[in-house]
Amino acid sequence: MKDFLIVFPHFGINVDKSVINSILKKANLLSESEFIGNLVSIKIPFGDKRIEALSDEMKLRGFNDKPLIRFEREFTKAEIENAPLLRLQLKTARLDNPKKEQLYDRSHICPKCGAGLEVIPPLLIPKNDMGKKKIDFTAHHHWMIIEKPLANKIIECGLTGIEFQTAYLGRNLTDFYYAKITNRMPPFSSKSKYQISEPCDLCNNSGRYDNYSQPTEFIYNQLDIEMCGLQDFNKTFEYFGYWGHSKEGGGQLLIVSQKVRELFKNEKVRFTKFVPVYFI
């Protein structure tokens, strides 16, 4: 594996690009920088001392805001192929949350944070923003939308832990399913690395987040996995995302088998990222 930092220095929108280039060149980071207008992102190896040179040079030029830094880990092909389980992430902007008239099953929710909310189908998404995507997640709850031909392939291959329900995306009433994940993982091992912020003090399941400037690692105890049972599609026990405003708990993340990765590879499912999950 290789670890990187994605650095977003804050220059402001009215700064001349020549000034930005001068600062980046002085810090020896110009070749690693990508521009969208005056917005800059810089990808450098973890521990690279040039980040300090950038901060120093920005201060000398009167830019006192610290750069935003995001951690990124890249795995080798062998590390991904040999992992016992994988976290499925999507490199998309996500779909809208369901319409206000969406019906829910609230019979098993936490009365404080709302974790445990379930859709009563059909799942009503305001707009069809799928484009050429074969799968995507809703923004808050992490519910998966999947095109019907891919769903049929999943059924044909006998993959487990998933069932398909009706979904309407805008005016499209025919081409997609809501892919309900039916199997829930046990809680993470205490050795896992992720952020906990404002957890629900009643159920203690919500208020989880990915780490931003350091690695996120999901680790399970082998005995817990054996007692719980594994399917090809699984959802985390924990709920990720902010719940304080919506009182809907956040979303459960998707943990999948190597069979899912192979199928998605064969079916050319784009915008996916598979991250190894470990047992101890």
Tab-separated table of C-alpha atoms in Angstrom:
chain	number	residue	atom	x	y	z
A	1	MET	CA	0.000	0.000	0.000
A	2	LYS	CA	1.008	3.621	-0.433
A	3	ASP	CA	-0.176	6.567	1.652
A	4	PHE	CA	-0.706	10.061	0.291
A	5	LEU	CA	-1.915	13.455	1.398
A	6	ILE	CA	-4.271	15.487	-0.778
A	7	VAL	CA	-3.601	19.119	0.108
A	8	PHE	CA	-6.031	21.957	-0.643
A	9	PRO	CA	-4.292	25.308	0.027
A	10	HIS	CA	-6.632	28.254	0.557
A	11	PHE	CA	-5.615	31.149	-1.694
A	12	GLY	CA	-8.998	32.799	-2.235
A	13	ILE	CA	-10.819	33.333	-5.521
A	14	ASN	CA	-9.349	36.699	-6.511
A	15	VAL	CA	-5.648	35.874	-6.290
A	16	ASP	CA	-3.723	36.060	-9.559
A	17	LYS	CA	-2.727	32.613	-10.778
A	18	SER	CA	0.871	33.757	-11.281
A	19	VAL	CA	1.117	34.387	-7.531
A	20	ILE	CA	-0.178	30.875	-6.796
A	21	ASN	CA	2.266	29.372	-9.283
A	22	SER	CA	5.115	31.290	-7.696
A	23	ILE	CA	4.285	29.942	-4.224
A	24	LEU	CA	3.914	26.384	-5.478
A	25	LYS	CA	7.173	26.613	-7.417
A	26	LYS	CA	8.997	27.953	-4.365
A	27	ALA	CA	7.742	24.941	-2.360
A	28	ASN	CA	8.698	22.614	-5.234
A	29	LEU	CA	5.078	21.481	-5.632
A	30	LEU	CA	4.051	22.973	-8.980
A	31	SER	CA	4.320	19.685	-10.919
A	32	GLU	CA	2.122	17.870	-8.333
A	33	SER	CA	-0.625	20.516	-8.437
A	34	GLU	CA	-3.935	20.384	-10.280
A	35	PHE	CA	-6.019	23.508	-10.941
A	36	ILE	CA	-9.748	24.079	-11.304
A	37	GLY	CA	-9.837	27.831	-11.752
A	38	ASN	CA	-8.014	29.180	-8.695
A	39	LEU	CA	-8.737	26.052	-6.663
A	40	VAL	CA	-5.668	23.880	-6.208
A	41	SER	CA	-5.226	20.280	-5.094
A	42	ILE	CA	-1.814	18.745	-4.472
A	43	LYS	CA	-1.118	15.022	-4.118
A	44	ILE	CA	2.079	14.173	-2.241
A	45	PRO	CA	3.415	11.111	-0.388
A	46	PHE	CA	2.519	10.878	3.291
A	47	GLY	CA	5.266	12.466	5.395
A	48	ASP	CA	6.527	14.675	2.551
A	49	LYS	CA	8.196	17.711	4.150
A	50	ARG	CA	7.206	19.959	1.256
A	51	ILE	CA	3.877	20.551	2.990
A	52	GLU	CA	5.806	22.512	5.624
A	53	ALA	CA	7.589	24.509	2.929
A	54	LEU	CA	4.207	25.319	1.371
A	55	SER	CA	2.772	26.531	4.684
A	56	ASP	CA	5.849	28.684	5.358
A	57	GLU	CA	5.776	30.229	1.899
A	58	MET	CA	2.047	30.967	2.128
A	59	LYS	CA	2.555	32.748	5.456
A	60	LEU	CA	5.341	34.856	3.957
A	61	ARG	CA	2.923	35.942	1.198
A	62	GLY	CA	0.151	36.781	3.672
A	63	PHE	CA	-1.979	33.622	3.302
A	64	ASN	CA	-2.518	32.600	6.918
A	65	ASP	CA	-5.235	29.959	6.576
A	66	LYS	CA	-3.893	26.450	7.029
A	67	PRO	CA	-4.300	24.137	4.003
A	68	LEU	CA	-7.017	21.506	4.216
A	69	ILE	CA	-5.403	18.058	4.195
A	70	ARG	CA	-7.091	14.759	3.319
A	71	PHE	CA	-5.461	11.353	3.774
A	72	GLU	CA	-5.643	8.852	0.919
A	73	ARG	CA	-4.417	5.244	0.862
A	74	GLU	CA	-3.843	3.294	-2.340
A	75	PHE	CA	-3.700	-0.505	-2.268
A	76	THR	CA	-1.895	-2.852	-4.607
A	77	LYS	CA	-3.845	-5.245	-6.813
A	78	ALA	CA	-2.631	-8.182	-4.691
A	79	GLU	CA	-3.729	-6.523	-1.428
A	80	ILE	CA	-7.219	-5.992	-2.819
A	81	GLU	CA	-7.495	-9.492	-4.311
A	82	ASN	CA	-6.304	-11.197	-1.100
A	83	ALA	CA	-8.486	-9.268	1.349
A	84	PRO	CA	-11.094	-11.432	3.150
A	85	LEU	CA	-13.700	-8.680	2.763
A	86	LEU	CA	-13.896	-5.332	1.024
A	87	ARG	CA	-15.550	-2.034	1.696
A	88	LEU	CA	-17.348	-0.836	-1.422
A	89	GLN	CA	-17.004	2.910	-1.982
A	90	LEU	CA	-18.324	4.874	-4.943
A	91	LYS	CA	-16.536	7.827	-6.488
A	92	THR	CA	-19.763	9.681	-7.308
A	93	ALA	CA	-21.606	12.782	-6.110
A	94	ARG	CA	-24.429	10.574	-4.722
A	95	LEU	CA	-28.135	10.750	-5.436
A	96	ASP	CA	-30.724	12.962	-3.770
A	97	ASN	CA	-32.315	11.823	-0.541
A	98	PRO	CA	-35.862	10.421	-0.898
A	99	LYS	CA	-38.859	12.668	-1.475
A	100	LYS	CA	-40.760	14.105	1.473
A	101	GLU	CA	-43.672	11.774	0.774
A	102	GLN	CA	-41.471	8.671	1.141
A	103	LEU	CA	-42.969	6.095	3.510
A	104	TYR	CA	-40.776	4.523	6.188
A	105	ASP	CA	-40.893	1.650	8.614
A	106	ARG	CA	-39.961	3.142	11.989
A	107	SER	CA	-40.805	0.102	14.088
A	108	HIS	CA	-37.186	-0.669	14.993
A	109	ILE	CA	-35.571	2.774	15.106
A	110	CYS	CA	-33.660	4.266	17.991
A	111	PRO	CA	-36.093	6.818	19.489
A	112	LYS	CA	-33.316	9.376	19.883
A	113	CYS	CA	-31.101	9.264	16.757
A	114	GLY	CA	-33.370	7.382	14.340
A	115	ALA	CA	-30.897	4.608	13.507
A	116	GLY	CA	-32.759	1.625	12.049
A	117	LEU	CA	-35.012	3.543	9.650
A	118	GLU	CA	-36.200	1.319	6.776
A	119	VAL	CA	-37.780	2.168	3.435
A	120	ILE	CA	-41.321	1.086	2.631
A	121	PRO	CA	-41.101	0.581	-1.149
A	122	PRO	CA	-41.187	2.105	-3.606
A	123	LEU	CA	-38.100	4.213	-2.866
A	124	LEU	CA	-38.866	7.655	-4.254
A	125	ILE	CA	-35.819	9.623	-5.467
A	126	PRO	CA	-36.669	13.130	-6.744
A	127	LYS	CA	-34.423	13.079	-9.842
A	128	ASN	CA	-32.807	10.508	-12.093
A	129	ASP	CA	-29.131	11.453	-11.873
A	130	MET	CA	-27.817	8.000	-12.715
A	131	GLY	CA	-26.584	8.880	-16.196
A	132	LYS	CA	-24.412	5.929	-17.259
A	133	LYS	CA	-23.849	4.722	-13.690
A	134	LYS	CA	-24.908	1.185	-12.899
A	135	ILE	CA	-25.020	1.773	-9.143
A	136	ASP	CA	-25.066	4.740	-6.779
A	137	PHE	CA	-25.915	5.577	-3.172
A	138	THR	CA	-28.340	8.094	-1.739
A	139	ALA	CA	-26.606	10.981	-0.004
A	140	HIS	CA	-27.532	10.513	3.660
A	141	HIS	CA	-28.765	6.961	4.222
A	142	HIS	CA	-26.324	5.244	1.875
A	143	TRP	CA	-29.168	3.281	0.253
A	144	MET	CA	-28.081	1.670	-3.014
A	145	ILE	CA	-29.778	2.174	-6.358
A	146	ILE	CA	-28.895	-0.376	-9.035
A	147	GLU	CA	-29.810	-0.762	-12.680
A	148	LYS	CA	-31.974	-3.792	-13.431
A	149	PRO	CA	-29.573	-5.653	-15.787
A	150	LEU	CA	-26.876	-5.646	-13.076
A	151	ALA	CA	-29.426	-6.738	-10.473
A	152	ASN	CA	-30.376	-9.639	-12.727
A	153	LYS	CA	-26.700	-10.639	-12.951
A	154	ILE	CA	-26.456	-10.612	-9.147
A	155	ILE	CA	-29.498	-12.915	-8.964
A	156	GLU	CA	-28.109	-15.143	-11.724
A	157	CYS	CA	-24.782	-15.510	-9.860
A	158	GLY	CA	-26.580	-16.385	-6.616
A	159	LEU	CA	-24.969	-13.626	-4.565
A	160	THR	CA	-26.406	-13.346	-1.064
A	161	GLY	CA	-27.368	-10.653	1.429
A	162	ILE	CA	-29.309	-8.508	-1.023
A	163	GLU	CA	-32.879	-8.202	-2.275
A	164	PHE	CA	-34.377	-5.886	-4.852
A	165	GLN	CA	-37.328	-3.574	-4.357
A	166	THR	CA	-39.088	-0.995	-6.504
A	167	ALA	CA	-37.404	2.393	-6.958
A	168	TYR	CA	-38.641	5.443	-8.858
A	169	LEU	CA	-36.038	7.983	-9.941
A	170	GLY	CA	-37.795	11.131	-11.063
A	171	ARG	CA	-39.953	10.143	-14.010
A	172	ASN	CA	-38.089	6.880	-14.538
A	173	LEU	CA	-40.313	4.169	-13.087
A	174	THR	CA	-38.869	1.123	-14.835
A	175	ASP	CA	-35.062	0.908	-15.029
A	176	PHE	CA	-33.792	0.718	-11.440
A	177	TYR	CA	-34.166	-1.149	-8.171
A	178	TYR	CA	-33.546	-0.222	-4.585
A	179	ALA	CA	-30.950	-2.810	-3.501
A	180	LYS	CA	-31.785	-3.572	0.114
A	181	ILE	CA	-28.901	-5.092	2.065
A	182	THR	CA	-30.312	-7.710	4.420
A	183	ASN	CA	-27.267	-8.898	6.386
A	184	ARG	CA	-25.774	-6.818	9.182
A	185	MET	CA	-22.157	-7.156	10.286
A	186	PRO	CA	-21.161	-7.400	13.964
A	187	PRO	CA	-19.671	-4.292	15.597
A	188	PHE	CA	-16.147	-3.308	14.572
A	189	SER	CA	-13.191	-4.453	16.624
A	190	SER	CA	-11.858	-1.820	19.015
A	191	LYS	CA	-8.693	-1.841	16.885
A	192	SER	CA	-10.561	-0.239	13.966
A	193	LYS	CA	-9.661	3.311	13.051
A	194	TYR	CA	-12.440	5.802	12.342
A	195	GLN	CA	-13.870	8.932	13.897
A	196	ILE	CA	-16.625	9.069	16.516
A	197	SER	CA	-18.295	12.429	16.974
A	198	GLU	CA	-21.494	13.129	18.935
A	199	PRO	CA	-22.564	9.468	19.146
A	200	CYS	CA	-26.094	8.707	20.219
A	201	ASP	CA	-25.999	8.134	23.983
A	202	LEU	CA	-29.028	5.836	23.787
A	203	CYS	CA	-28.078	3.230	21.152
A	204	ASN	CA	-24.409	4.217	20.618
A	205	ASN	CA	-24.676	3.079	16.980
A	206	SER	CA	-24.571	6.429	15.179
A	207	GLY	CA	-22.124	9.330	14.974
A	208	ARG	CA	-19.378	7.494	13.070
A	209	TYR	CA	-17.254	9.104	10.348
A	210	ASP	CA	-14.293	8.314	8.143
A	211	ASN	CA	-11.032	9.786	9.319
A	212	TYR	CA	-9.968	12.723	7.187
A	213	SER	CA	-6.277	13.340	7.780
A	214	GLN	CA	-5.272	9.812	8.847
A	215	PRO	CA	-6.143	6.241	7.768
A	216	THR	CA	-9.584	4.727	8.159
A	217	GLU	CA	-9.368	0.985	8.856
A	218	PHE	CA	-12.221	-1.453	9.419
A	219	ILE	CA	-11.244	-4.513	11.468
A	220	TYR	CA	-13.453	-7.340	12.751
A	221	ASN	CA	-12.901	-10.052	15.325
A	222	GLN	CA	-12.857	-13.447	13.585
A	223	LEU	CA	-15.041	-15.039	16.257
A	224	ASP	CA	-17.690	-12.336	15.866
A	225	ILE	CA	-17.758	-12.929	12.115
A	226	GLU	CA	-18.158	-16.695	12.569
A	227	MET	CA	-21.045	-16.218	14.997
A	228	CYS	CA	-22.768	-13.600	12.858
A	229	GLY	CA	-22.384	-15.246	9.470
A	230	LEU	CA	-21.272	-13.562	6.279
A	231	GLN	CA	-23.108	-12.896	3.040
A	232	ASP	CA	-21.784	-11.444	-0.213
A	233	PHE	CA	-23.434	-8.110	0.594
A	234	ASN	CA	-23.363	-6.852	4.191
A	235	LYS	CA	-24.047	-3.561	5.936
A	236	THR	CA	-22.092	-2.224	8.883
A	237	PHE	CA	-23.535	-2.471	12.360
A	238	GLU	CA	-22.593	1.183	12.868
A	239	TYR	CA	-24.238	4.229	11.258
A	240	PHE	CA	-22.088	6.850	9.569
A	241	GLY	CA	-22.867	10.540	9.130
A	242	TYR	CA	-24.494	13.364	11.048
A	243	TRP	CA	-27.824	12.501	12.661
A	244	GLY	CA	-28.525	15.533	14.888
A	245	HIS	CA	-30.596	17.460	12.330
A	246	SER	CA	-32.497	14.709	10.502
A	247	LYS	CA	-32.905	12.302	13.444
A	248	GLU	CA	-32.573	9.541	10.849
A	249	GLY	CA	-29.419	7.874	12.134
A	250	GLY	CA	-27.064	8.262	9.168
A	251	GLY	CA	-26.176	5.433	6.802
A	252	GLN	CA	-24.706	1.956	7.067
A	253	LEU	CA	-21.697	1.297	4.853
A	254	LEU	CA	-21.374	-1.618	2.450
A	255	ILE	CA	-19.018	-4.561	3.094
A	256	VAL	CA	-18.800	-7.089	0.257
A	257	SER	CA	-17.138	-10.352	-0.730
A	258	GLN	CA	-14.592	-10.950	-3.478
A	259	LYS	CA	-17.444	-12.423	-5.545
A	260	VAL	CA	-19.036	-8.966	-5.703
A	261	ARG	CA	-15.767	-7.359	-6.814
A	262	GLU	CA	-15.310	-9.971	-9.541
A	263	LEU	CA	-18.867	-9.540	-10.813
A	264	PHE	CA	-18.591	-5.757	-10.870
A	265	LYS	CA	-15.273	-6.051	-12.704
A	266	ASN	CA	-16.762	-8.386	-15.319
A	267	GLU	CA	-19.812	-6.146	-15.752
A	268	LYS	CA	-17.610	-3.044	-16.068
A	269	VAL	CA	-19.227	-1.233	-13.143
A	270	ARG	CA	-17.473	2.140	-13.020
A	271	PHE	CA	-16.697	4.611	-10.223
A	272	THR	CA	-16.032	1.867	-7.665
A	273	LYS	CA	-13.270	1.647	-5.076
A	274	PHE	CA	-12.661	-1.511	-3.060
A	275	VAL	CA	-10.853	-1.117	0.266
A	276	PRO	CA	-9.566	-4.150	2.231
A	277	VAL	CA	-11.320	-5.030	5.495
A	278	TYR	CA	-9.384	-7.126	8.004
A	279	PHE	CA	-9.978	-9.880	10.591
A	280	ILE	CA	-8.053	-10.476	13.809
